[in-house]
């Protein structure tokens, strides 16, 4: 078991390259199952969730190999199973994307229901309603979703406009790509990760329009061919580094990013008095004085992303004044606040809101990460705090952040990773 050890209070300085997107790449990997022949996906992040997804695909007969760092050749010509193994699905919700892809390609899918999650209840009812609307017969038996259809037929599908589910939009889009006739998804998610998947499908010969809007139109085609595609940069990793500066101070340039996909985050940081400049593919974040208090309310894209809300909580914890954060997407996303309070933050959670009174300084403490984004937020808190913070639960951070510790160290962070039993001076490299 590893832990991350940080001696905080050092301002960050330098440049960091942002990796390919976790949430953008996982659907692409599932989507390759729709394709006859090989696809080459570039900018694939080296993270545990990608490894889990590739293991899952391999168990279904998909062959893949890295032909260069971050460049994956992947071929589903030899699918041999339509039953996803529970041991892999339970590790990661994104694996449920194989349901839509298998159903479209083979007319059959058996995928364990992903179950609960520490950030709140995460049902897949919208996904299943979508498959049924496309003509699939779906039953749930012993915790497994079993779906069958001779050939899916296009349909008009309405998603809940308040939630605009990312996962359901992608899964239905995958299923509809090879269906007979036209599918219209109303109140579709507009997240960049959905756009990324839609553009990959289009590159491979799918007929989609309304990409990036809330009405997605998919005209089913007979087959898709392989293509070469570059996955998007990870806007959550980018936002995490931006908030690292917001919470800690200093000046960092992010390279290989898409500022146009981070507008709500840039605006929020600027409102806190953090200086943010950007060009086509870079963002520079500079903070001298303590940040000001800024409220934030999470919402589907282009609104403020729920995945960055814990990072906002960390900056608010050291801001001048009181901030209110409202969480509208996941009901248990404030789990990290108890750990932050142990580091001296003044936080009160009332229902779906957190009221955070900024303090001049957090203090280091042993804390535990309970999910990917909470883990990243605790790292930021450790960077901003005085003294030593020891973070356990690093396996969550490894699921979604490529070489997080190695990227922070050149920026001046005093951060290390070591086996719990080896903790001590020898960990400092
Ligand atoms: C994806 C992201 C996650 C991000 C979230 C919201 C991946 C792998 N994960 O998760 O990091 O925080 O989008 O931007 O890309 N809902 C239902 N029924 C459903 C589906 C969703 O009630 O069938 C609800 C969820 O409980 C939640 C809301 O809809 O309250 C939005 O969830 P959704 O957009 O589907 O999130 P995910 O795709 O699971």
Short mmCIF file of C-alpha atoms and ligand atoms in Angstrom, two decimals:
data_model
loop_
_atom_site.label_atom_id
_atom_site.label_comp_id
_atom_site.label_asym_id
_atom_site.label_seq_id
_atom_site.Cartn_x
_atom_site.Cartn_y
_atom_site.Cartn_z
CA UNK A 1 0.00 0.00 0.00
CA UNK A 2 1.40 3.40 -0.99
CA UNK A 3 0.93 6.80 0.46
CA UNK A 4 1.75 10.30 -0.74
CA UNK A 5 3.71 12.47 1.65
CA UNK A 6 3.79 16.25 1.17
CA UNK A 7 5.56 19.02 3.03
CA UNK A 8 3.37 21.95 2.12
CA UNK A 9 3.70 25.68 1.79
CA UNK A 10 5.96 25.82 -1.28
CA UNK A 11 4.72 27.95 -4.16
CA UNK A 12 4.52 26.21 -7.52
CA UNK A 13 6.57 27.42 -10.47
CA UNK A 14 7.17 26.05 -13.97
CA UNK A 15 5.35 24.22 -16.75
CA UNK A 16 3.38 20.97 -16.92
CA UNK A 17 2.07 18.97 -19.87
CA UNK A 18 -1.53 17.83 -19.53
CA UNK A 19 -2.27 14.18 -20.40
CA UNK A 20 -5.06 12.69 -22.50
CA UNK A 21 -8.50 12.68 -20.93
CA UNK A 22 -9.61 9.74 -18.79
CA UNK A 23 -13.32 10.39 -19.31
CA UNK A 24 -12.76 11.15 -22.99
CA UNK A 25 -10.65 8.07 -23.72
CA UNK A 26 -12.67 5.37 -21.89
CA UNK A 27 -15.68 5.77 -24.23
CA UNK A 28 -13.36 5.73 -27.26
CA UNK A 29 -11.96 2.38 -26.17
CA UNK A 30 -15.47 0.95 -25.87
CA UNK A 31 -16.45 2.54 -29.19
CA UNK A 32 -13.68 0.69 -31.01
CA UNK A 33 -15.84 -2.43 -30.56
CA UNK A 34 -18.26 -1.03 -33.15
CA UNK A 35 -15.55 -0.87 -35.76
CA UNK A 36 -14.47 -3.46 -38.29
CA UNK A 37 -10.69 -3.27 -38.40
CA UNK A 38 -8.00 -1.49 -36.45
CA UNK A 39 -8.20 1.99 -34.95
CA UNK A 40 -5.25 3.97 -33.65
CA UNK A 41 -6.03 6.15 -30.65
CA UNK A 42 -3.49 8.84 -29.73
CA UNK A 43 -3.09 10.69 -26.42
CA UNK A 44 -4.20 7.71 -24.31
CA UNK A 45 -3.34 8.44 -20.66
CA UNK A 46 -1.22 5.96 -18.70
CA UNK A 47 -3.66 5.47 -15.78
CA UNK A 48 -5.26 2.52 -14.00
CA UNK A 49 -8.75 3.09 -15.44
CA UNK A 50 -7.38 2.72 -18.96
CA UNK A 51 -5.60 -0.48 -17.94
CA UNK A 52 -8.84 -1.83 -16.44
CA UNK A 53 -10.81 -0.95 -19.57
CA UNK A 54 -8.23 -2.65 -21.81
CA UNK A 55 -8.34 -5.76 -19.62
CA UNK A 56 -12.12 -5.75 -19.92
CA UNK A 57 -11.97 -5.41 -23.70
CA UNK A 58 -9.33 -8.12 -23.91
CA UNK A 59 -11.64 -10.48 -22.00
CA UNK A 60 -14.20 -9.88 -24.77
CA UNK A 61 -11.68 -10.62 -27.53
CA UNK A 62 -10.46 -7.09 -28.37
CA UNK A 63 -6.75 -6.97 -29.23
CA UNK A 64 -4.72 -3.89 -28.38
CA UNK A 65 -1.09 -2.84 -28.15
CA UNK A 66 0.78 0.41 -27.55
CA UNK A 67 2.76 1.20 -30.70
CA UNK A 68 4.33 4.29 -29.09
CA UNK A 69 3.88 5.99 -25.70
CA UNK A 70 0.21 7.00 -25.49
CA UNK A 71 -0.57 5.58 -28.96
CA UNK A 72 -2.81 2.53 -28.92
CA UNK A 73 -3.62 0.24 -31.85
CA UNK A 74 -6.88 -1.55 -31.09
CA UNK A 75 -8.88 -4.06 -33.08
CA UNK A 76 -12.19 -5.72 -32.22
CA UNK A 77 -12.40 -7.90 -35.36
CA UNK A 78 -12.18 -11.02 -33.24
CA UNK A 79 -14.81 -10.44 -30.55
CA UNK A 80 -15.45 -13.73 -28.81
CA UNK A 81 -17.66 -12.85 -25.84
CA UNK A 82 -20.58 -10.56 -25.06
CA UNK A 83 -20.43 -11.09 -21.30
CA UNK A 84 -18.45 -8.53 -19.33
CA UNK A 85 -16.76 -9.92 -16.18
CA UNK A 86 -18.03 -8.59 -12.85
CA UNK A 87 -14.53 -8.36 -11.36
CA UNK A 88 -13.63 -5.66 -13.87
CA UNK A 89 -16.98 -3.83 -14.09
CA UNK A 90 -17.08 -3.37 -10.32
CA UNK A 91 -13.76 -1.51 -10.41
CA UNK A 92 -14.96 1.27 -12.63
CA UNK A 93 -18.25 2.69 -13.81
CA UNK A 94 -16.94 3.70 -17.22
CA UNK A 95 -16.81 0.01 -18.11
CA UNK A 96 -20.60 0.04 -18.54
CA UNK A 97 -19.97 1.65 -21.95
CA UNK A 98 -19.28 -1.82 -23.29
CA UNK A 99 -23.05 -2.46 -23.00
CA UNK A 100 -24.07 -0.08 -25.81
CA UNK A 101 -21.16 -1.12 -28.00
CA UNK A 102 -21.73 -4.87 -27.62
CA UNK A 103 -25.44 -4.52 -28.21
CA UNK A 104 -24.90 -2.56 -31.42
CA UNK A 105 -22.21 -4.85 -32.75
CA UNK A 106 -23.61 -8.27 -31.78
CA UNK A 107 -27.23 -7.77 -30.67
CA UNK A 108 -26.38 -9.13 -27.24
CA UNK A 109 -24.80 -7.81 -24.06
CA UNK A 110 -24.54 -9.10 -20.51
CA UNK A 111 -22.98 -6.52 -18.26
CA UNK A 112 -23.08 -6.47 -14.44
CA UNK A 113 -24.83 -3.38 -13.05
CA UNK A 114 -22.08 -1.09 -11.79
CA UNK A 115 -23.67 -0.57 -8.36
CA UNK A 116 -23.17 2.23 -5.86
CA UNK A 117 -20.32 4.63 -5.60
CA UNK A 118 -18.81 6.69 -2.82
CA UNK A 119 -19.79 10.01 -4.47
CA UNK A 120 -23.47 9.10 -4.42
CA UNK A 121 -26.04 6.86 -6.03
CA UNK A 122 -25.22 6.27 -9.67
CA UNK A 123 -27.99 4.32 -11.37
CA UNK A 124 -27.95 3.30 -15.05
CA UNK A 125 -31.71 3.52 -15.59
CA UNK A 126 -31.36 6.15 -18.35
CA UNK A 127 -28.96 3.88 -20.24
CA UNK A 128 -31.39 0.96 -19.98
CA UNK A 129 -34.40 3.07 -20.98
CA UNK A 130 -32.42 4.14 -24.03
CA UNK A 131 -31.58 0.56 -25.03
CA UNK A 132 -35.26 -0.38 -24.63
CA UNK A 133 -36.35 2.60 -26.74
CA UNK A 134 -34.02 1.31 -29.47
CA UNK A 135 -35.91 -1.99 -29.39
CA UNK A 136 -33.73 -4.11 -27.12
CA UNK A 137 -35.27 -6.55 -24.73
CA UNK A 138 -33.61 -5.85 -21.39
CA UNK A 139 -33.87 -7.82 -18.16
CA UNK A 140 -31.98 -7.59 -14.91
CA UNK A 141 -31.06 -10.94 -13.36
CA UNK A 142 -28.78 -11.49 -10.39
CA UNK A 143 -27.28 -8.02 -10.72
CA UNK A 144 -26.60 -8.42 -14.42
CA UNK A 145 -28.17 -6.40 -17.22
CA UNK A 146 -28.99 -8.74 -20.08
CA UNK A 147 -29.93 -7.04 -23.32
CA UNK A 148 -30.82 -8.57 -26.64
CA UNK A 149 -32.02 -7.29 -30.02
CA UNK A 150 -31.97 -8.72 -33.53
CA UNK A 151 -31.16 -5.26 -34.85
CA UNK A 152 -31.68 -2.02 -32.94
CA UNK A 153 -34.07 0.50 -34.49
CA UNK A 154 -33.67 4.28 -34.31
CA UNK A 155 -35.95 6.14 -31.90
CA UNK A 156 -36.50 9.53 -30.30
CA UNK A 157 -35.14 9.47 -26.75
CA UNK A 158 -35.54 12.14 -24.08
CA UNK A 159 -33.01 12.32 -21.26
CA UNK A 160 -33.62 14.18 -18.00
CA UNK A 161 -32.77 17.81 -18.89
CA UNK A 162 -31.64 18.64 -15.32
CA UNK A 163 -29.02 15.89 -15.30
CA UNK A 164 -28.06 15.50 -19.00
CA UNK A 165 -26.34 12.22 -18.25
CA UNK A 166 -22.91 11.91 -19.86
CA UNK A 167 -22.83 8.12 -19.57
CA UNK A 168 -26.35 7.57 -20.93
CA UNK A 169 -25.75 9.91 -23.88
CA UNK A 170 -22.59 8.04 -24.83
CA UNK A 171 -24.02 4.56 -24.32
CA UNK A 172 -27.13 5.35 -26.38
CA UNK A 173 -25.01 6.99 -29.07
CA UNK A 174 -22.85 3.86 -29.30
CA UNK A 175 -25.91 1.63 -29.54
CA UNK A 176 -27.57 3.86 -32.16
CA UNK A 177 -24.54 4.20 -34.44
CA UNK A 178 -25.26 0.85 -36.16
CA UNK A 179 -29.06 0.85 -35.65
CA UNK A 180 -31.58 0.83 -38.47
CA UNK A 181 -32.91 4.37 -38.98
CA UNK A 182 -32.49 7.61 -37.11
CA UNK A 183 -32.07 8.18 -33.38
CA UNK A 184 -32.60 11.59 -31.83
CA UNK A 185 -31.32 12.12 -28.29
CA UNK A 186 -33.00 15.15 -26.70
CA UNK A 187 -31.35 16.80 -23.66
CA UNK A 188 -28.13 15.07 -24.63
CA UNK A 189 -25.02 15.83 -22.61
CA UNK A 190 -22.82 18.46 -24.29
CA UNK A 191 -19.66 17.53 -22.38
CA UNK A 192 -16.42 17.61 -24.42
CA UNK A 193 -16.03 13.88 -23.66
CA UNK A 194 -19.30 13.18 -25.53
CA UNK A 195 -18.14 15.35 -28.42
CA UNK A 196 -14.82 13.46 -28.48
CA UNK A 197 -16.60 10.10 -28.79
CA UNK A 198 -19.01 11.44 -31.43
CA UNK A 199 -16.10 12.77 -33.49
CA UNK A 200 -14.28 9.45 -33.31
CA UNK A 201 -17.40 7.65 -34.53
CA UNK A 202 -17.77 10.16 -37.35
CA UNK A 203 -14.13 9.66 -38.36
CA UNK A 204 -14.92 5.93 -38.56
CA UNK A 205 -17.89 6.52 -40.88
CA UNK A 206 -20.84 7.11 -38.52
CA UNK A 207 -23.49 9.62 -39.49
CA UNK A 208 -23.98 12.06 -36.62
CA UNK A 209 -25.14 15.64 -36.44
CA UNK A 210 -25.84 18.10 -33.65
CA UNK A 211 -22.51 17.14 -32.05
CA UNK A 212 -21.91 19.39 -29.04
CA UNK A 213 -25.56 20.47 -28.89
CA UNK A 214 -28.32 19.11 -26.66
CA UNK A 215 -30.02 17.42 -29.64
CA UNK A 216 -27.87 14.66 -31.04
CA UNK A 217 -29.00 13.04 -34.28
CA UNK A 218 -27.58 9.64 -35.20
CA UNK A 219 -28.44 8.06 -38.54
CA UNK A 220 -27.52 4.40 -38.27
CA UNK A 221 -25.04 2.95 -40.79
CA UNK A 222 -24.32 -0.65 -41.76
CA UNK A 223 -20.69 -0.66 -40.66
CA UNK A 224 -17.84 1.47 -39.39
CA UNK A 225 -14.21 1.35 -40.48
CA UNK A 226 -11.07 1.89 -38.42
CA UNK A 227 -9.49 5.35 -38.19
CA UNK A 228 -6.75 7.33 -36.44
CA UNK A 229 -7.97 9.65 -33.72
CA UNK A 230 -6.43 11.99 -31.14
CA UNK A 231 -8.17 11.98 -27.77
CA UNK A 232 -8.83 15.29 -26.02
CA UNK A 233 -6.68 16.67 -23.20
CA UNK A 234 -7.91 15.96 -19.68
CA UNK A 235 -9.77 19.08 -18.57
CA UNK A 236 -10.09 17.68 -15.04
CA UNK A 237 -6.33 17.19 -14.74
CA UNK A 238 -5.84 20.69 -16.19
CA UNK A 239 -8.35 22.14 -13.72
CA UNK A 240 -6.57 20.34 -10.89
CA UNK A 241 -3.23 21.99 -11.73
CA UNK A 242 -4.99 25.36 -12.08
CA UNK A 243 -6.46 24.98 -8.61
CA UNK A 244 -3.12 23.78 -7.27
CA UNK A 245 -1.82 27.27 -8.07
CA UNK A 246 -5.06 28.86 -6.81
CA UNK A 247 -4.70 27.13 -3.44
CA UNK A 248 -0.91 27.26 -3.08
CA UNK A 249 0.29 30.32 -5.00
CA UNK A 250 2.97 30.66 -7.68
CA UNK A 251 2.87 30.65 -11.46
CA UNK A 252 2.43 27.59 -13.71
CA UNK A 253 1.96 27.17 -17.47
CA UNK A 254 -0.21 24.24 -18.56
CA UNK A 255 0.68 22.88 -21.99
CA UNK A 256 -1.37 20.73 -24.42
CA UNK A 257 -4.72 21.95 -23.03
CA UNK A 258 -8.01 23.22 -24.48
CA UNK A 259 -8.87 26.51 -22.69
CA UNK A 260 -12.18 26.62 -24.59
CA UNK A 261 -13.29 23.54 -22.60
CA UNK A 262 -12.44 25.19 -19.26
CA UNK A 263 -14.33 28.48 -19.52
CA UNK A 264 -16.35 28.08 -16.31
CA UNK A 265 -13.20 27.14 -14.38
CA UNK A 266 -11.17 30.05 -15.79
CA UNK A 267 -14.00 32.47 -14.90
CA UNK A 268 -14.26 31.08 -11.36
CA UNK A 269 -10.53 31.36 -10.71
CA UNK A 270 -10.43 34.88 -12.13
CA UNK A 271 -13.34 35.85 -9.88
CA UNK A 272 -11.18 34.71 -6.95
CA UNK A 273 -8.43 37.12 -8.03
CA UNK A 274 -6.23 34.45 -9.65
CA UNK A 275 -4.62 35.64 -12.90
CA UNK A 276 -5.36 33.33 -15.84
CA UNK A 277 -4.01 33.92 -19.34
CA UNK A 278 -4.33 31.53 -22.25
CA UNK A 279 -3.71 30.86 -25.93
CA UNK A 280 -4.99 28.11 -28.24
CA UNK A 281 -3.35 25.25 -26.34
CA UNK A 282 -1.87 26.72 -23.16
CA UNK A 283 -3.04 28.30 -19.93
CA UNK A 284 -0.92 30.31 -17.49
CA UNK A 285 -2.15 30.57 -13.90
CA UNK A 286 -0.56 33.01 -11.45
CA UNK A 287 -1.48 33.73 -7.85
CA UNK A 288 0.26 36.04 -5.42
CA UNK A 289 -2.09 37.20 -2.67
CA UNK A 290 -4.51 34.86 -0.89
CA UNK A 291 -7.48 34.17 -3.19
CA UNK A 292 -10.85 35.80 -2.60
CA UNK A 293 -13.99 33.83 -1.69
CA UNK A 294 -16.10 32.72 -4.68
CA UNK A 295 -19.32 30.70 -4.75
CA UNK A 296 -19.69 27.79 -7.20
CA UNK A 297 -22.62 25.67 -8.30
CA UNK A 298 -22.01 22.47 -10.24
CA UNK A 299 -23.98 21.90 -13.44
CA UNK A 300 -23.78 19.91 -16.68
CA UNK A 301 -21.38 21.35 -19.28
CA UNK A 302 -20.83 24.19 -20.04
CA UNK A 303 -21.60 24.72 -16.34
CA UNK A 304 -19.11 24.31 -13.53
CA UNK A 305 -17.87 20.65 -13.45
CA UNK A 306 -18.71 18.51 -10.41
CA UNK A 307 -15.34 16.76 -10.76
CA UNK A 308 -13.50 19.99 -9.90
CA UNK A 309 -15.78 20.95 -7.03
CA UNK A 310 -13.52 19.36 -4.38
CA UNK A 311 -10.59 21.41 -5.70
CA UNK A 312 -12.68 24.55 -5.41
CA UNK A 313 -13.39 23.53 -1.84
CA UNK A 314 -9.65 23.49 -1.10
CA UNK A 315 -9.07 26.95 -2.57
CA UNK A 316 -12.13 28.27 -0.71
CA UNK A 317 -10.72 26.80 2.52
CA UNK A 318 -7.74 29.19 2.35
CA UNK A 319 -9.58 32.13 0.73
CA UNK A 320 -10.36 35.52 2.29
CA UNK A 321 -14.04 35.30 3.24
CA UNK A 322 -16.86 32.77 3.00
CA UNK A 323 -17.72 30.70 -0.10
CA UNK A 324 -20.77 28.56 -0.74
CA UNK A 325 -20.50 25.52 -3.00
CA UNK A 326 -23.69 23.89 -4.26
CA UNK A 327 -23.49 20.34 -5.61
CA UNK A 328 -26.33 19.50 -7.98
CA UNK A 329 -25.04 16.32 -9.69
CA UNK A 330 -23.91 13.78 -7.06
CA UNK A 331 -25.48 13.56 -3.62
CA UNK A 332 -22.41 12.46 -1.64
CA UNK A 333 -19.71 14.53 -3.26
CA UNK A 334 -18.79 16.40 -0.08
CA UNK A 335 -17.10 13.35 1.46
CA UNK A 336 -13.74 15.08 1.21
CA UNK A 337 -14.82 17.91 3.51
CA UNK A 338 -14.39 15.83 6.69
CA UNK A 339 -10.76 15.19 5.78
CA UNK A 340 -10.25 18.85 4.90
CA UNK A 341 -11.71 19.85 8.28
CA UNK A 342 -9.07 17.65 9.92
CA UNK A 343 -6.49 19.88 8.24
CA UNK A 344 -8.01 22.96 9.87
CA UNK A 345 -10.59 23.98 7.24
CA UNK A 346 -13.77 25.64 8.52
CA UNK A 347 -16.50 23.81 6.57
CA UNK A 348 -20.13 23.11 7.26
CA UNK A 349 -22.16 20.93 4.92
CA UNK A 350 -25.89 21.55 4.85
CA UNK A 351 -27.72 19.23 2.46
CA UNK A 352 -26.31 19.85 -0.99
CA UNK A 353 -24.31 22.95 -0.01
CA UNK A 354 -21.00 23.47 1.72
CA UNK A 355 -20.33 26.73 3.53
CA UNK A 356 -16.60 27.34 3.73
CA UNK A 357 -15.06 30.13 5.82
CA UNK A 358 -11.52 30.62 4.61
CA UNK A 359 -8.69 30.36 7.14
CA UNK A 360 -5.21 31.88 6.64
CA UNK A 361 -3.48 28.49 6.76
CA UNK A 362 -4.31 24.77 6.68
CA UNK A 363 -2.11 22.42 8.66
CA UNK A 364 -0.78 19.05 7.48
CA UNK A 365 -2.39 15.85 8.80
CA UNK A 366 -2.81 12.19 7.86
CA UNK A 367 -5.85 11.97 5.56
CA UNK A 368 -7.51 9.38 3.37
CA UNK A 369 -8.68 9.70 -0.25
CA UNK A 370 -12.08 8.09 -0.85
CA UNK A 371 -12.49 8.73 -4.58
CA UNK A 372 -10.45 10.03 -7.53
CA UNK A 373 -11.34 13.71 -7.25
CA UNK A 374 -11.33 13.80 -3.45
CA UNK A 375 -7.83 12.29 -3.65
CA UNK A 376 -6.60 15.06 -5.95
CA UNK A 377 -8.18 17.70 -3.71
CA UNK A 378 -6.37 16.33 -0.65
CA UNK A 379 -3.08 16.55 -2.55
CA UNK A 380 -3.82 20.23 -3.24
CA UNK A 381 -4.69 20.75 0.42
CA UNK A 382 -1.38 19.14 1.38
CA UNK A 383 0.51 21.46 -1.02
CA UNK A 384 -1.17 24.51 0.50
CA UNK A 385 -0.87 23.42 4.14
CA UNK A 386 1.86 24.10 6.63
CA UNK A 387 3.67 20.95 7.73
CA UNK A 388 3.42 17.34 6.59
CA UNK A 389 0.34 15.68 5.05
CA UNK A 390 0.21 11.93 4.51
CA UNK A 391 -2.42 10.74 2.06
CA UNK A 392 -3.59 7.13 1.92
CA UNK A 393 -6.05 5.76 -0.65
CA UNK A 394 -3.59 6.61 -3.45
CA UNK A 395 -5.11 3.86 -5.61
CA UNK A 396 -7.97 6.27 -6.35
CA UNK A 397 -5.56 8.94 -7.57
CA UNK A 398 -3.80 6.34 -9.77
CA UNK A 399 -7.12 5.54 -11.44
CA UNK A 400 -7.37 8.99 -12.99
CA UNK A 401 -4.13 10.99 -12.77
CA UNK A 402 -1.08 10.13 -14.86
CA UNK A 403 2.15 10.38 -12.81
CA UNK A 404 0.60 13.03 -10.55
CA UNK A 405 3.46 13.11 -8.05
CA UNK A 406 6.11 13.14 -10.82
CA UNK A 407 4.39 16.09 -12.49
CA UNK A 408 4.13 18.13 -9.28
CA UNK A 409 7.72 17.67 -8.13
CA UNK A 410 9.40 19.68 -10.95
CA UNK A 411 7.00 22.52 -10.11
CA UNK A 412 8.73 22.79 -6.72
CA UNK A 413 6.30 20.69 -4.68
CA UNK A 414 7.96 18.75 -1.88
CA UNK A 415 6.00 15.58 -2.55
CA UNK A 416 6.89 11.93 -2.53
CA UNK A 417 5.35 8.56 -2.78
CA UNK A 418 6.34 5.62 -0.67
CA UNK A 419 5.13 2.34 0.70
CA UNK A 420 3.37 2.97 4.01
CA UNK A 421 5.83 0.78 5.90
CA UNK A 422 8.83 2.62 4.34
CA UNK A 423 7.64 6.08 5.26
CA UNK A 424 10.54 8.20 6.41
CA UNK A 425 13.61 10.04 5.18
CA UNK A 426 14.36 7.48 2.45
CA UNK A 427 11.13 8.44 0.68
CA UNK A 428 12.42 11.90 -0.10
CA UNK A 429 14.00 11.78 -3.54
C1 LIG B 1 -19.43 11.02 -15.85
C2 LIG B 1 -17.99 11.10 -15.43
C3 LIG B 1 -17.84 11.68 -14.04
C4 LIG B 1 -18.57 13.01 -13.95
C5 LIG B 1 -20.00 12.87 -14.42
C6 LIG B 1 -20.75 14.19 -14.46
C7 LIG B 1 -16.98 9.25 -16.62
C8 LIG B 1 -16.37 7.90 -16.56
N1 LIG B 1 -17.42 9.77 -15.48
O1 LIG B 1 -20.06 10.10 -14.96
O2 LIG B 1 -16.46 11.87 -13.77
O3 LIG B 1 -18.56 13.46 -12.61
O4 LIG B 1 -20.04 12.31 -15.75
O5 LIG B 1 -20.11 15.10 -15.28
O6 LIG B 1 -17.02 9.87 -17.66
N2 LIG B 1 -28.11 9.42 -13.54
C9 LIG B 1 -29.28 8.72 -13.33
N3 LIG B 1 -29.53 7.63 -14.12
C10 LIG B 1 -28.68 7.23 -15.10
C11 LIG B 1 -27.49 7.94 -15.32
C12 LIG B 1 -27.22 9.05 -14.53
O7 LIG B 1 -30.07 9.06 -12.45
O8 LIG B 1 -28.98 6.23 -15.79
C13 LIG B 1 -27.79 10.59 -12.71
C14 LIG B 1 -26.55 10.39 -11.84
O9 LIG B 1 -26.86 9.73 -10.62
C15 LIG B 1 -26.08 11.81 -11.62
C16 LIG B 1 -26.46 12.50 -12.96
O10 LIG B 1 -27.45 11.67 -13.56
O11 LIG B 1 -26.83 12.41 -10.59
C17 LIG B 1 -25.33 12.68 -13.94
O12 LIG B 1 -24.63 11.45 -14.10
P1 LIG B 1 -23.85 11.11 -15.43
O13 LIG B 1 -23.69 12.35 -16.25
O14 LIG B 1 -24.46 9.93 -16.08
O15 LIG B 1 -22.42 10.70 -14.85
P2 LIG B 1 -21.50 9.53 -15.33
O16 LIG B 1 -21.59 9.35 -16.80
O17 LIG B 1 -21.71 8.35 -14.45
#
